[in-house]
Tab-separated table of C-alpha atoms and ligand atoms in Angstrom:
chain	number	residue	atom	x	y	z
A	73	MET	CA	-87.569	-90.205	6.494
A	74	SER	CA	-85.729	-89.088	8.467
A	75	LEU	CA	-81.959	-88.482	7.344
A	76	LYS	CA	-79.908	-91.373	8.406
A	77	ARG	CA	-76.641	-89.893	11.320
A	78	PHE	CA	-73.456	-90.459	8.982
A	79	ILE	CA	-72.665	-90.323	5.528
A	80	CYS	CA	-70.261	-92.733	3.755
A	81	PHE	CA	-68.677	-90.437	0.149
A	82	ALA	CA	-67.257	-93.671	-1.695
A	83	ALA	CA	-65.090	-93.101	-5.183
A	84	ASP	CA	-63.115	-94.934	-7.425
A	85	THR	CA	-60.311	-93.277	-5.719
A	86	LEU	CA	-60.329	-90.376	-2.482
A	87	TYR	CA	-57.142	-88.409	-2.017
A	88	CYS	CA	-57.200	-87.653	0.988
A	89	SER	CA	-54.138	-85.199	0.673
A	90	PHE	CA	-51.034	-85.441	-1.600
A	91	LYS	CA	-47.519	-84.585	1.139
A	92	PRO	CA	-47.456	-87.380	1.444
A	93	LEU	CA	-49.796	-88.601	-0.730
A	94	ARG	CA	-52.517	-90.416	0.968
A	95	ASP	CA	-55.079	-91.523	-1.212
A	96	ILE	CA	-58.568	-94.653	0.319
A	97	LYS	CA	-62.149	-95.309	-0.513
A	98	SER	CA	-64.524	-93.782	1.165
A	99	ILE	CA	-65.024	-90.836	3.993
A	100	VAL	CA	-67.284	-91.183	6.816
A	101	VAL	CA	-69.314	-87.941	7.876
A	102	ASN	CA	-71.398	-86.659	10.851
A	103	ARG	CA	-74.076	-85.568	8.864
A	104	ALA	CA	-74.814	-82.545	10.967
A	105	SER	CA	-72.092	-80.647	11.380
A	106	GLY	CA	-70.345	-81.946	8.141
A	107	THR	CA	-66.557	-83.204	9.659
A	108	ILE	CA	-65.255	-86.120	8.363
A	109	VAL	CA	-65.274	-88.842	11.299
A	110	ASP	CA	-63.449	-91.824	9.205
A	111	LEU	CA	-61.331	-92.849	6.806
A	112	LEU	CA	-61.770	-96.451	4.945
A	113	LEU	CA	-59.560	-98.356	2.917
A	114	ASP	CA	-63.390	-100.372	1.893
A	115	VAL	CA	-66.854	-98.962	0.617
A	116	PRO	CA	-69.074	-100.647	3.908
A	117	GLU	CA	-73.063	-101.725	3.316
A	118	GLU	CA	-74.891	-99.388	4.403
A	119	SER	CA	-76.958	-99.507	8.144
A	120	GLU	CA	-79.506	-98.140	10.186
A	121	ILE	CA	-77.044	-95.247	10.573
A	122	LEU	CA	-74.692	-95.270	7.423
A	123	GLU	CA	-75.873	-93.872	4.168
A	124	VAL	CA	-73.399	-94.887	1.489
A	125	VAL	CA	-73.504	-93.029	-1.594
A	126	GLU	CA	-70.868	-94.070	-4.126
A	127	PHE	CA	-69.770	-92.044	-7.387
A	128	LYS	CA	-67.624	-92.757	-10.575
A	129	GLY	CA	-63.965	-90.638	-10.974
A	130	ILE	CA	-62.518	-89.636	-7.877
A	131	ILE	CA	-62.338	-87.431	-5.326
A	132	ILE	CA	-60.062	-84.261	-4.157
A	133	PRO	CA	-60.092	-82.173	-1.566
A	134	ALA	CA	-61.983	-79.349	-2.630
A	135	PHE	CA	-59.781	-76.206	-4.359
A	136	ILE	CA	-58.516	-73.266	-2.183
A	137	ASP	CA	-56.956	-70.437	-3.982
A	138	ALA	CA	-55.300	-68.633	-2.242
A	139	HIS	CA	-55.116	-64.886	-4.166
A	140	THR	CA	-58.547	-64.178	-5.119
A	141	HIS	CA	-61.318	-61.003	-5.689
A	142	ILE	CA	-64.067	-62.128	-5.206
A	143	LEU	CA	-65.575	-59.635	-2.817
A	144	GLY	CA	-63.567	-56.997	-4.447
A	145	TYR	CA	-65.217	-57.718	-7.440
A	146	ALA	CA	-68.165	-58.154	-6.228
A	147	ALA	CA	-68.820	-54.592	-5.541
A	148	ASP	CA	-66.336	-53.079	-8.778
A	149	LYS	CA	-67.933	-55.793	-11.476
A	150	GLY	CA	-69.775	-53.515	-14.045
A	151	LEU	CA	-69.444	-54.531	-17.525
A	152	ASP	CA	-66.991	-57.659	-18.903
A	153	LEU	CA	-65.129	-56.546	-21.479
A	154	ARG	CA	-63.078	-60.150	-21.219
A	155	GLY	CA	-63.046	-61.613	-24.322
A	156	ILE	CA	-62.798	-58.826	-26.664
A	157	SER	CA	-60.580	-58.722	-29.311
A	158	THR	CA	-61.578	-55.092	-30.875
A	159	TRP	CA	-61.406	-51.314	-29.709
A	160	GLU	CA	-64.078	-50.757	-32.253
A	161	GLU	CA	-66.300	-53.311	-29.650
A	162	VAL	CA	-65.482	-52.137	-27.006
A	163	ALA	CA	-66.388	-48.796	-28.836
A	164	GLU	CA	-70.230	-49.986	-29.621
A	165	ILE	CA	-71.006	-52.117	-26.228
A	166	ILE	CA	-69.883	-48.389	-23.900
A	167	LYS	CA	-71.729	-45.850	-26.612
A	168	THR	CA	-75.209	-47.521	-25.410
A	169	ALA	CA	-74.511	-49.306	-21.860
A	170	GLU	CA	-76.639	-47.929	-18.981
A	171	PRO	CA	-74.105	-46.600	-16.121
A	172	THR	CA	-73.325	-49.666	-13.631
A	173	HIS	CA	-72.373	-47.338	-10.337
A	174	GLN	CA	-75.005	-45.073	-10.317
A	175	HIS	CA	-74.507	-42.255	-13.034
A	176	TRP	CA	-70.783	-43.675	-13.505
A	177	LEU	CA	-69.959	-46.398	-16.439
A	178	ILE	CA	-66.845	-48.958	-15.125
A	179	ALA	CA	-65.795	-51.573	-17.300
A	180	ARG	CA	-62.975	-54.512	-17.458
A	181	GLY	CA	-61.003	-56.443	-18.988
A	182	TRP	CA	-59.339	-54.864	-21.574
A	183	ASP	CA	-55.886	-56.531	-23.022
A	184	GLU	CA	-53.882	-54.603	-25.753
A	185	SER	CA	-52.270	-57.680	-25.963
A	186	LYS	CA	-54.915	-59.451	-27.048
A	187	MET	CA	-56.899	-56.457	-29.577
A	188	GLN	CA	-56.473	-56.901	-33.056
A	189	GLU	CA	-55.704	-52.796	-33.284
A	190	GLY	CA	-52.450	-53.428	-30.351
A	191	LYS	CA	-52.023	-49.719	-28.629
A	192	ILE	CA	-53.855	-48.897	-26.142
A	193	PRO	CA	-56.376	-45.116	-27.319
A	194	ASP	CA	-56.200	-42.719	-25.041
A	195	LYS	CA	-59.253	-40.117	-23.968
A	196	GLN	CA	-60.032	-38.243	-26.542
A	197	TRP	CA	-61.458	-41.403	-28.446
A	198	LEU	CA	-63.199	-42.641	-25.537
A	199	ASN	CA	-64.209	-38.932	-24.919
A	200	ALA	CA	-66.017	-38.994	-28.720
A	201	ILE	CA	-67.779	-41.865	-27.787
A	202	ARG	CA	-68.957	-41.016	-24.225
A	203	ASN	CA	-68.107	-38.003	-22.006
A	204	ASP	CA	-71.967	-37.702	-20.935
A	205	ILE	CA	-71.097	-39.596	-17.980
A	206	PRO	CA	-67.782	-40.443	-16.417
A	207	VAL	CA	-66.559	-43.607	-18.019
A	208	VAL	CA	-63.637	-45.766	-16.962
A	209	LEU	CA	-62.135	-48.675	-18.204
A	210	ILE	CA	-60.056	-50.848	-16.311
A	211	ARG	CA	-57.184	-53.135	-17.736
A	212	VAL	CA	-58.130	-57.154	-16.776
A	213	ASP	CA	-54.840	-56.962	-14.711
A	214	GLY	CA	-56.964	-53.760	-12.363
A	215	HIS	CA	-53.845	-51.764	-12.419
A	216	MET	CA	-54.145	-49.539	-15.519
A	217	ALA	CA	-57.229	-47.696	-16.545
A	218	ILE	CA	-58.249	-45.028	-19.595
A	219	CYS	CA	-61.121	-42.487	-18.289
A	220	ASN	CA	-62.598	-39.764	-20.048
A	221	ASP	CA	-62.736	-36.414	-18.726
A	222	ARG	CA	-65.994	-36.134	-16.986
A	223	ALA	CA	-64.233	-39.195	-14.973
A	224	ILE	CA	-61.188	-37.072	-13.732
A	225	LYS	CA	-63.220	-34.350	-13.401
A	226	GLU	CA	-65.721	-35.572	-11.025
A	227	SER	CA	-62.766	-37.549	-8.959
A	228	GLY	CA	-60.985	-34.719	-8.614
A	229	LEU	CA	-58.177	-36.403	-10.878
A	230	ASP	CA	-57.461	-32.620	-12.528
A	231	ALA	CA	-55.766	-31.553	-9.647
A	232	TYR	CA	-53.592	-34.589	-8.926
A	233	ASN	CA	-50.129	-34.248	-10.433
A	234	GLY	CA	-48.370	-38.446	-9.977
A	235	LYS	CA	-46.113	-39.893	-12.042
A	236	ASP	CA	-48.658	-42.564	-12.329
A	237	PHE	CA	-51.537	-40.587	-14.078
A	238	ASP	CA	-50.949	-38.815	-17.570
A	239	GLY	CA	-53.913	-36.337	-17.751
A	240	ASN	CA	-53.428	-36.114	-22.176
A	241	ARG	CA	-54.058	-39.291	-22.948
A	242	GLY	CA	-56.728	-40.196	-19.503
A	243	PHE	CA	-54.402	-43.391	-18.372
A	244	VAL	CA	-54.562	-43.838	-14.497
A	245	LYS	CA	-52.159	-45.964	-12.668
A	246	GLU	CA	-51.519	-47.217	-9.326
A	247	GLU	CA	-52.615	-45.060	-6.484
A	248	ALA	CA	-54.091	-42.534	-9.508
A	249	LEU	CA	-56.660	-46.067	-10.076
A	250	ASN	CA	-57.513	-45.799	-6.179
A	251	ILE	CA	-58.324	-42.152	-6.362
A	252	LEU	CA	-60.787	-43.286	-9.203
A	253	HIS	CA	-61.984	-46.423	-7.137
A	254	LYS	CA	-62.608	-44.375	-3.521
A	255	ALA	CA	-64.311	-41.421	-6.137
A	256	LYS	CA	-66.698	-43.561	-7.846
A	257	PRO	CA	-70.041	-44.306	-6.244
A	258	VAL	CA	-70.863	-47.914	-4.752
A	259	VAL	CA	-72.873	-50.317	-5.993
A	260	SER	CA	-75.951	-50.936	-4.162
A	261	LEU	CA	-76.203	-53.245	-1.593
A	262	GLU	CA	-78.587	-55.994	-3.846
A	263	GLN	CA	-76.492	-55.371	-7.135
A	264	PHE	CA	-73.644	-56.546	-4.814
A	265	MET	CA	-75.628	-59.510	-3.185
A	266	LYS	CA	-76.364	-60.336	-7.025
A	267	ASN	CA	-72.543	-60.199	-8.027
A	268	TYR	CA	-71.723	-62.163	-5.339
A	269	THR	CA	-74.101	-65.275	-5.552
A	270	ASP	CA	-73.089	-65.356	-8.923
A	271	LEU	CA	-69.720	-64.969	-8.862
A	272	GLU	CA	-70.285	-67.503	-5.664
A	273	ASN	CA	-71.740	-69.968	-7.748
A	274	TRP	CA	-69.084	-69.552	-10.392
A	275	PHE	CA	-66.117	-70.756	-7.606
A	276	LEU	CA	-68.437	-73.601	-6.876
A	277	ARG	CA	-69.182	-75.063	-10.046
A	278	HIS	CA	-64.240	-75.140	-10.139
A	279	GLY	CA	-64.810	-76.920	-7.043
A	280	VAL	CA	-63.020	-74.393	-5.323
A	281	VAL	CA	-64.785	-73.375	-1.504
A	282	GLY	CA	-62.068	-71.260	0.101
A	283	SER	CA	-60.373	-67.359	-0.838
A	284	CYS	CA	-58.186	-65.394	0.337
A	285	GLU	CA	-59.213	-61.897	-0.396
A	286	ALA	CA	-56.213	-59.998	-1.462
A	287	GLY	CA	-56.748	-56.718	-0.480
A	288	ILE	CA	-61.080	-55.062	0.222
A	289	ASN	CA	-61.432	-51.473	0.945
A	290	SER	CA	-62.990	-50.577	3.913
A	291	ASN	CA	-66.507	-49.343	2.969
A	292	LEU	CA	-66.935	-52.623	1.704
A	293	VAL	CA	-66.534	-54.524	5.760
A	294	ARG	CA	-70.876	-52.849	5.702
A	295	TYR	CA	-71.625	-55.187	2.733
A	296	ILE	CA	-69.692	-58.495	3.663
A	297	GLU	CA	-71.698	-58.596	6.856
A	298	LYS	CA	-74.586	-59.297	4.518
A	299	LEU	CA	-73.756	-61.864	2.978
A	300	ASN	CA	-74.308	-65.675	4.115
A	301	PRO	CA	-71.889	-67.083	1.890
A	302	LEU	CA	-71.210	-70.903	1.446
A	303	ILE	CA	-67.756	-71.092	0.427
A	304	LYS	CA	-65.165	-69.853	3.289
A	305	HIS	CA	-63.626	-66.009	3.216
A	306	SER	CA	-60.269	-65.288	4.808
A	307	VAL	CA	-60.021	-61.456	4.330
A	308	LEU	CA	-57.340	-59.198	3.513
A	309	LEU	CA	-58.217	-55.493	4.280
A	310	LEU	CA	-55.834	-52.809	2.307
A	311	ALA	CA	-53.504	-51.464	4.872
A	312	GLU	CA	-54.535	-47.847	4.471
A	313	ASP	CA	-58.265	-47.564	3.917
A	314	HIS	CA	-58.714	-49.191	7.100
A	315	ASN	CA	-58.875	-47.286	10.618
A	316	ALA	CA	-56.693	-48.279	13.790
A	317	GLN	CA	-59.773	-50.272	15.272
A	318	GLN	CA	-60.267	-52.815	12.914
A	319	ILE	CA	-56.446	-53.423	12.226
A	320	ASN	CA	-56.000	-53.510	16.476
A	321	LEU	CA	-59.224	-55.690	15.437
A	322	LEU	CA	-57.288	-58.446	13.551
A	323	PRO	CA	-58.360	-61.451	13.459
A	324	PHE	CA	-61.843	-61.231	13.878
A	325	THR	CA	-64.940	-63.419	12.447
A	326	LEU	CA	-68.508	-62.101	11.092
A	327	SER	CA	-70.741	-63.863	12.611
A	328	ASN	CA	-71.604	-65.093	8.791
A	329	GLY	CA	-68.415	-66.749	9.374
A	330	ILE	CA	-66.210	-64.849	7.191
A	331	LYS	CA	-62.312	-64.005	8.533
A	332	PHE	CA	-60.559	-61.076	8.800
A	333	SER	CA	-57.562	-61.959	8.346
A	334	GLY	CA	-54.421	-59.857	8.087
A	335	ILE	CA	-53.456	-56.713	5.899
A	336	LYS	CA	-52.348	-56.278	2.063
A	337	MET	CA	-50.149	-53.968	0.638
A	338	PHE	CA	-49.124	-53.035	-2.708
A	339	TYR	CA	-45.072	-52.706	-3.638
A	340	ASP	CA	-44.898	-51.970	-6.991
A	341	GLY	CA	-47.838	-52.850	-10.153
A	342	SER	CA	-47.850	-55.269	-12.804
A	343	LEU	CA	-46.106	-56.057	-15.588
A	344	GLY	CA	-48.317	-55.686	-18.269
A	345	SER	CA	-49.037	-51.833	-17.263
A	346	ASN	CA	-45.179	-51.205	-16.793
A	347	THR	CA	-45.649	-50.217	-13.304
A	348	ALA	CA	-43.910	-53.573	-11.847
A	349	LEU	CA	-40.838	-52.486	-9.507
A	350	LEU	CA	-37.865	-54.381	-11.934
A	351	PHE	CA	-33.561	-54.119	-10.815
A	352	ASP	CA	-32.556	-54.354	-14.920
A	353	SER	CA	-34.635	-51.659	-16.834
A	354	TYR	CA	-37.744	-52.643	-19.116
A	355	ARG	CA	-36.911	-53.794	-23.217
A	356	SER	CA	-39.836	-51.805	-23.677
A	357	VAL	CA	-39.137	-48.503	-22.159
A	358	LYS	CA	-35.683	-47.850	-21.362
A	359	ASN	CA	-34.082	-46.519	-18.892
A	360	TYR	CA	-37.599	-46.886	-16.848
A	361	PHE	CA	-38.320	-49.329	-14.378
A	362	GLY	CA	-41.597	-49.629	-13.320
A	363	LEU	CA	-42.712	-47.554	-9.190
A	364	GLN	CA	-43.083	-48.509	-6.167
A	365	VAL	CA	-46.235	-47.305	-5.031
A	366	LYS	CA	-45.578	-46.558	-1.151
A	367	PRO	CA	-42.560	-44.470	0.352
A	368	THR	CA	-40.795	-47.182	2.302
A	369	GLU	CA	-41.716	-45.336	5.662
A	370	TYR	CA	-45.456	-46.372	4.926
A	371	TYR	CA	-44.449	-50.092	4.788
A	372	ARG	CA	-42.398	-50.105	7.455
A	373	HIS	CA	-45.153	-48.385	9.610
A	374	TRP	CA	-47.401	-50.933	9.338
A	375	LEU	CA	-44.781	-54.067	9.763
A	376	GLU	CA	-43.887	-51.858	12.729
A	377	THR	CA	-47.439	-52.611	13.723
A	378	LEU	CA	-48.689	-55.925	12.966
A	379	LYS	CA	-45.068	-56.865	14.712
A	380	ASN	CA	-46.393	-58.590	17.881
A	381	ARG	CA	-49.525	-60.497	16.304
A	382	GLU	CA	-49.369	-64.354	15.641
A	383	ASP	CA	-52.363	-65.248	14.099
A	384	ILE	CA	-52.243	-62.853	11.720
A	385	ILE	CA	-51.463	-62.894	7.788
A	386	ILE	CA	-48.972	-59.545	5.755
A	387	ALA	CA	-49.002	-60.030	2.894
A	388	THR	CA	-47.395	-57.756	0.085
A	389	HIS	CA	-48.407	-57.423	-3.931
A	390	ALA	CA	-44.332	-57.712	-5.826
A	391	ILE	CA	-44.077	-58.582	-8.700
A	392	GLY	CA	-40.539	-57.081	-10.051
A	393	ASP	CA	-37.507	-58.333	-9.056
A	394	ARG	CA	-36.566	-55.379	-6.507
A	395	ALA	CA	-40.109	-55.225	-5.449
A	396	VAL	CA	-39.723	-59.141	-4.299
A	397	HIS	CA	-35.645	-58.001	-3.419
A	398	GLU	CA	-36.667	-54.493	-1.131
A	399	ILE	CA	-39.823	-56.206	0.891
A	400	ALA	CA	-37.710	-59.331	2.220
A	401	GLU	CA	-35.536	-56.747	2.563
A	402	LEU	CA	-37.951	-55.073	4.759
A	403	TYR	CA	-39.598	-58.237	6.099
A	404	SER	CA	-36.154	-59.464	7.396
A	405	THR	CA	-35.713	-56.404	9.118
A	406	VAL	CA	-38.447	-55.738	11.622
A	407	GLN	CA	-39.306	-59.997	11.556
A	408	PRO	CA	-43.211	-59.619	12.079
A	409	VAL	CA	-44.171	-63.138	14.002
A	410	GLY	CA	-47.089	-62.944	11.954
A	411	ILE	CA	-47.658	-65.403	8.613
A	412	LYS	CA	-45.372	-63.256	6.188
A	413	ARG	CA	-46.314	-63.150	2.207
A	414	ILE	CA	-45.217	-61.874	-1.203
A	415	GLU	CA	-48.464	-61.917	-2.979
A	416	HIS	CA	-46.976	-62.762	-6.789
A	417	VAL	CA	-43.328	-63.628	-7.516
A	418	GLN	CA	-43.150	-63.538	-10.662
A	419	ILE	CA	-39.234	-62.325	-10.931
A	420	ILE	CA	-36.860	-63.054	-8.040
A	421	ARG	CA	-33.161	-63.180	-7.870
A	422	ASP	CA	-30.844	-66.181	-5.764
A	423	ASN	CA	-29.907	-63.759	-3.351
A	424	THR	CA	-33.485	-62.922	-2.639
A	425	ILE	CA	-34.240	-66.412	-2.975
A	426	SER	CA	-32.120	-67.257	-0.083
A	427	LEU	CA	-33.616	-64.048	1.918
A	428	LEU	CA	-36.997	-65.931	1.899
A	429	ARG	CA	-35.727	-69.322	3.170
A	430	GLU	CA	-34.143	-67.513	6.055
A	431	ASN	CA	-37.104	-65.599	6.611
A	432	ASN	CA	-39.828	-68.434	6.044
A	433	ILE	CA	-41.542	-65.695	3.954
A	434	VAL	CA	-44.792	-67.906	1.215
A	435	ALA	CA	-44.177	-67.021	-1.654
A	436	SER	CA	-48.478	-66.508	-3.255
A	437	ILE	CA	-47.983	-67.758	-7.125
A	438	GLN	CA	-50.249	-67.363	-9.692
A	439	PRO	CA	-49.293	-69.889	-12.700
A	440	ILE	CA	-52.137	-69.393	-14.793
A	441	HIS	CA	-51.129	-65.856	-15.497
A	442	LEU	CA	-48.400	-67.242	-17.156
A	443	LEU	CA	-50.380	-68.253	-20.237
A	444	THR	CA	-51.723	-65.101	-20.257
A	445	ASP	CA	-47.167	-63.158	-20.217
A	446	LYS	CA	-45.805	-65.846	-22.228
A	447	ARG	CA	-46.762	-64.272	-25.590
A	448	TRP	CA	-45.611	-60.795	-24.933
A	449	ILE	CA	-42.898	-61.267	-22.031
A	450	ALA	CA	-40.053	-61.627	-24.173
A	451	SER	CA	-40.704	-58.004	-25.999
A	452	LYS	CA	-41.128	-56.321	-22.467
A	453	LEU	CA	-38.002	-58.116	-20.358
A	454	ASN	CA	-34.534	-57.784	-20.764
A	455	LYS	CA	-32.631	-60.965	-21.094
A	456	SER	CA	-30.945	-60.788	-17.518
A	457	SER	CA	-35.359	-60.117	-15.682
A	458	LEU	CA	-36.820	-62.464	-17.875
A	459	GLU	CA	-34.038	-65.607	-16.920
A	460	TYR	CA	-35.616	-65.249	-13.137
A	461	ALA	CA	-39.173	-65.033	-14.545
A	462	TYR	CA	-42.111	-67.486	-12.987
A	463	ARG	CA	-39.590	-70.250	-10.918
A	464	PHE	CA	-41.984	-71.778	-9.669
A	465	LYS	CA	-40.241	-74.708	-8.908
A	466	THR	CA	-37.251	-72.999	-7.371
A	467	LEU	CA	-39.792	-71.230	-4.539
A	468	MET	CA	-40.717	-74.580	-4.464
A	469	ASN	CA	-37.893	-76.033	-3.325
A	470	ASN	CA	-37.124	-73.142	-1.450
A	471	VAL	CA	-40.638	-71.710	0.702
A	472	PRO	CA	-43.757	-71.863	1.633
A	473	THR	CA	-45.929	-72.113	-1.951
A	474	ILE	CA	-49.149	-71.867	-2.699
A	475	LEU	CA	-51.716	-71.090	-5.291
A	476	GLY	CA	-54.404	-68.754	-6.664
A	477	THR	CA	-55.303	-67.826	-9.916
A	478	ASP	CA	-55.989	-64.046	-8.833
A	479	PHE	CA	-59.653	-63.973	-9.961
A	480	PRO	CA	-60.988	-61.282	-12.310
A	481	VAL	CA	-56.939	-60.818	-13.370
A	482	GLU	CA	-57.534	-64.838	-14.104
A	483	GLU	CA	-60.580	-67.522	-14.510
A	484	VAL	CA	-60.728	-69.295	-12.154
A	485	ASP	CA	-60.203	-72.475	-13.172
A	486	PRO	CA	-58.092	-74.951	-11.309
A	487	PHE	CA	-57.415	-76.939	-14.021
A	488	MET	CA	-56.252	-74.171	-16.418
A	489	ASN	CA	-54.195	-72.947	-12.727
A	490	LEU	CA	-52.714	-76.545	-13.006
A	491	TYR	CA	-51.945	-77.093	-16.440
A	492	ALA	CA	-49.867	-74.224	-16.361
A	493	ALA	CA	-48.554	-74.826	-13.187
A	494	MET	CA	-47.434	-78.242	-14.502
A	495	PHE	CA	-46.354	-77.458	-18.250
A	496	ARG	CA	-46.050	-73.963	-18.671
A	497	LYS	CA	-47.673	-73.803	-22.083
A	498	ASN	CA	-51.180	-73.282	-23.106
A	499	PRO	CA	-52.518	-76.630	-24.048
A	500	ASP	CA	-52.109	-75.894	-27.966
A	501	GLU	CA	-48.669	-74.431	-27.636
A	502	ALA	CA	-45.834	-76.245	-28.698
A	503	ASP	CA	-43.381	-74.765	-26.582
A	504	ALA	CA	-43.011	-74.464	-22.689
A	505	PHE	CA	-41.806	-71.052	-20.683
A	506	HIS	CA	-38.607	-72.324	-18.668
A	507	PRO	CA	-40.132	-76.153	-18.639
A	508	GLN	CA	-37.393	-77.074	-16.166
A	509	GLU	CA	-39.435	-74.651	-13.262
A	510	SER	CA	-42.282	-76.862	-13.784
A	511	LEU	CA	-43.640	-78.172	-10.969
A	512	SER	CA	-45.087	-81.886	-10.625
A	513	ILE	CA	-48.581	-82.416	-10.003
A	514	TYR	CA	-48.415	-83.584	-6.120
A	515	GLU	CA	-46.369	-80.024	-5.397
A	516	SER	CA	-48.773	-78.038	-7.276
A	517	MET	CA	-52.465	-80.053	-6.087
A	518	ASP	CA	-50.663	-79.650	-1.570
A	519	ALA	CA	-50.039	-75.751	-3.114
A	520	TYR	CA	-53.819	-75.508	-4.065
A	521	THR	CA	-54.904	-77.431	-0.945
A	522	ALA	CA	-53.448	-77.257	2.648
A	523	LYS	CA	-50.576	-74.764	2.026
A	524	ALA	CA	-53.039	-73.012	0.389
A	525	ALA	CA	-55.866	-72.878	4.009
A	526	ARG	CA	-52.718	-73.203	5.987
A	527	TYR	CA	-51.069	-70.157	4.870
A	528	SER	CA	-54.992	-67.798	4.164
A	529	LEU	CA	-55.984	-69.226	7.906
A	530	LEU	CA	-58.069	-71.599	6.666
A	531	GLU	CA	-58.400	-73.638	8.972
A	532	GLY	CA	-60.155	-77.083	9.003
A	533	LEU	CA	-59.886	-77.400	5.079
A	534	GLY	CA	-57.598	-78.805	2.821
A	535	THR	CA	-57.463	-82.612	3.512
A	536	LEU	CA	-60.042	-84.958	3.393
A	537	ASP	CA	-58.577	-85.993	7.673
A	538	ARG	CA	-60.264	-87.146	10.592
A	539	GLY	CA	-62.077	-83.987	12.544
A	540	ASN	CA	-61.658	-81.611	8.618
A	541	LYS	CA	-64.535	-80.244	7.468
A	542	ALA	CA	-66.074	-82.889	3.833
A	543	SER	CA	-65.518	-79.938	2.176
A	544	PHE	CA	-64.459	-81.922	-1.602
A	545	VAL	CA	-64.787	-82.134	-5.615
A	546	VAL	CA	-65.904	-85.588	-7.415
A	547	VAL	CA	-64.126	-85.093	-10.774
A	548	ASP	CA	-64.527	-87.311	-13.278
A	549	ARG	CA	-61.195	-89.076	-13.875
A	550	ASP	CA	-57.935	-89.953	-12.042
A	551	PHE	CA	-55.847	-86.899	-12.942
A	552	ILE	CA	-53.578	-86.862	-10.422
A	553	LYS	CA	-52.660	-90.478	-11.984
A	554	ARG	CA	-52.556	-88.817	-15.569
A	555	PRO	CA	-51.689	-85.914	-15.176
A	556	GLU	CA	-52.097	-85.103	-18.731
A	557	GLU	CA	-55.087	-85.219	-18.836
A	558	VAL	CA	-55.539	-82.467	-16.434
A	559	ALA	CA	-56.484	-79.442	-18.973
A	560	SER	CA	-60.101	-81.293	-19.564
A	561	ALA	CA	-60.710	-82.766	-16.424
A	562	GLN	CA	-64.177	-81.943	-15.644
A	563	VAL	CA	-66.036	-81.279	-12.094
A	564	LYS	CA	-68.888	-83.288	-11.192
A	565	LYS	CA	-69.810	-81.755	-7.833
A	566	VAL	CA	-68.995	-80.048	-5.148
A	567	PHE	CA	-69.344	-80.592	-1.134
A	568	VAL	CA	-69.230	-78.329	1.192
A	569	ASP	CA	-69.399	-79.378	4.766
A	570	GLY	CA	-70.724	-82.431	3.517
A	571	ILE	CA	-74.199	-80.773	1.431
A	572	GLN	CA	-73.531	-81.001	-2.257
A	573	ARG	CA	-73.449	-77.251	-3.265
A	574	PHE	CA	-73.112	-78.163	-7.436
A	575	GLY	CA	-73.785	-81.276	-9.788
B	198	ZN	ZN1	-54.802	-59.644	-7.109
């Protein structure tokens, strides 16, 4: 039997968009193109050309994660250390582990604030466990690593004397960590493809069908060309790692549909690694303000180079209030005409908010970070910084604000991310962090679908409208009406371009 030309998807409630809020009963999809051709307030009868499928629960537009590292992680993913709570256990694992990147062993995911021993061990500890091969243990945020002598020697770091490298302890941050990343052998294409497929399935089962890749190395482009992805990718190139020709071509789309839409720069590091750039000193380290990772000329150069390109994204990672302010000032001085994004914006002062608003700068935030950071943020920052941390509502009220998870720094879990955006605490905690900065379900969902797609240049996604792709998620309960249930909501089915990909 041949398939009918049209298929109608219906649910108890079908949400087309969240700002404005529009809910209907069903959509009709052209099977051949996966495009929505009609929106209906009822459920039509089956006919010779129309099949009707009804679901329990609700249908929402599929999630677009505005900041992930799925492609980068497919290449970097070594041993996964997330969830481990003692250094002793880490030692046990790496003692016998097979190398992950040819003869190198890369492991990622430790977080000292979750370790029973508290402090971070140094390279003497690591050398004693293993120094027959280069070993690199990367912190969960990707902004710091501990490495053994073998890794220091083979990467050439022993001849490097930047502030972000502590050779005695084997602590490597930011630029120094980049040197390590470039020195380590690449994974095989086969391993990359396998990692990617696993990660893509993981995204799909969470209802995420679009991703803005926040910075990849040029050596990955030849691997990315080989993929046949089900989810949609908008990829930002790490500015300094690309040749002029690649930058000149922006935006370009590969034959497999993966779109290269702009560049990514780093202005500072992270709070977890004490490298975010602050106006006021860190509380945990006296008279220390963090790092600006490149000279100011570097940012100016790229902004000038791409100044007249309308259809691209310029995204800069800035976490500390000083980093956010300085990059906003540069955006404001050079005035590039494309989409100007600041990634993370974890601390921001009032005068910087005006600067963002006047220059139409997009805030790309990851509420889910708050669930981790909340546990140590008060010991890390002085009061004057703490007051301006994680101002989601203030940002939302003033500038285009979009949501992401920064996967694999955090899990690519939309429901936990939404919970963090709305409740600003872990489900088992009593107190919210600055509850006046909570977002509503409508703001959060709009920022996670329509706006995330728009400011990631992922066309045809984010709302269930005529002419858009039928990329949607069936969820077991109506967490739009009852946001307090979001943490227990479950993805039942996921469709991409009208085709079921999960459930
Ligand atoms: Zn990131």
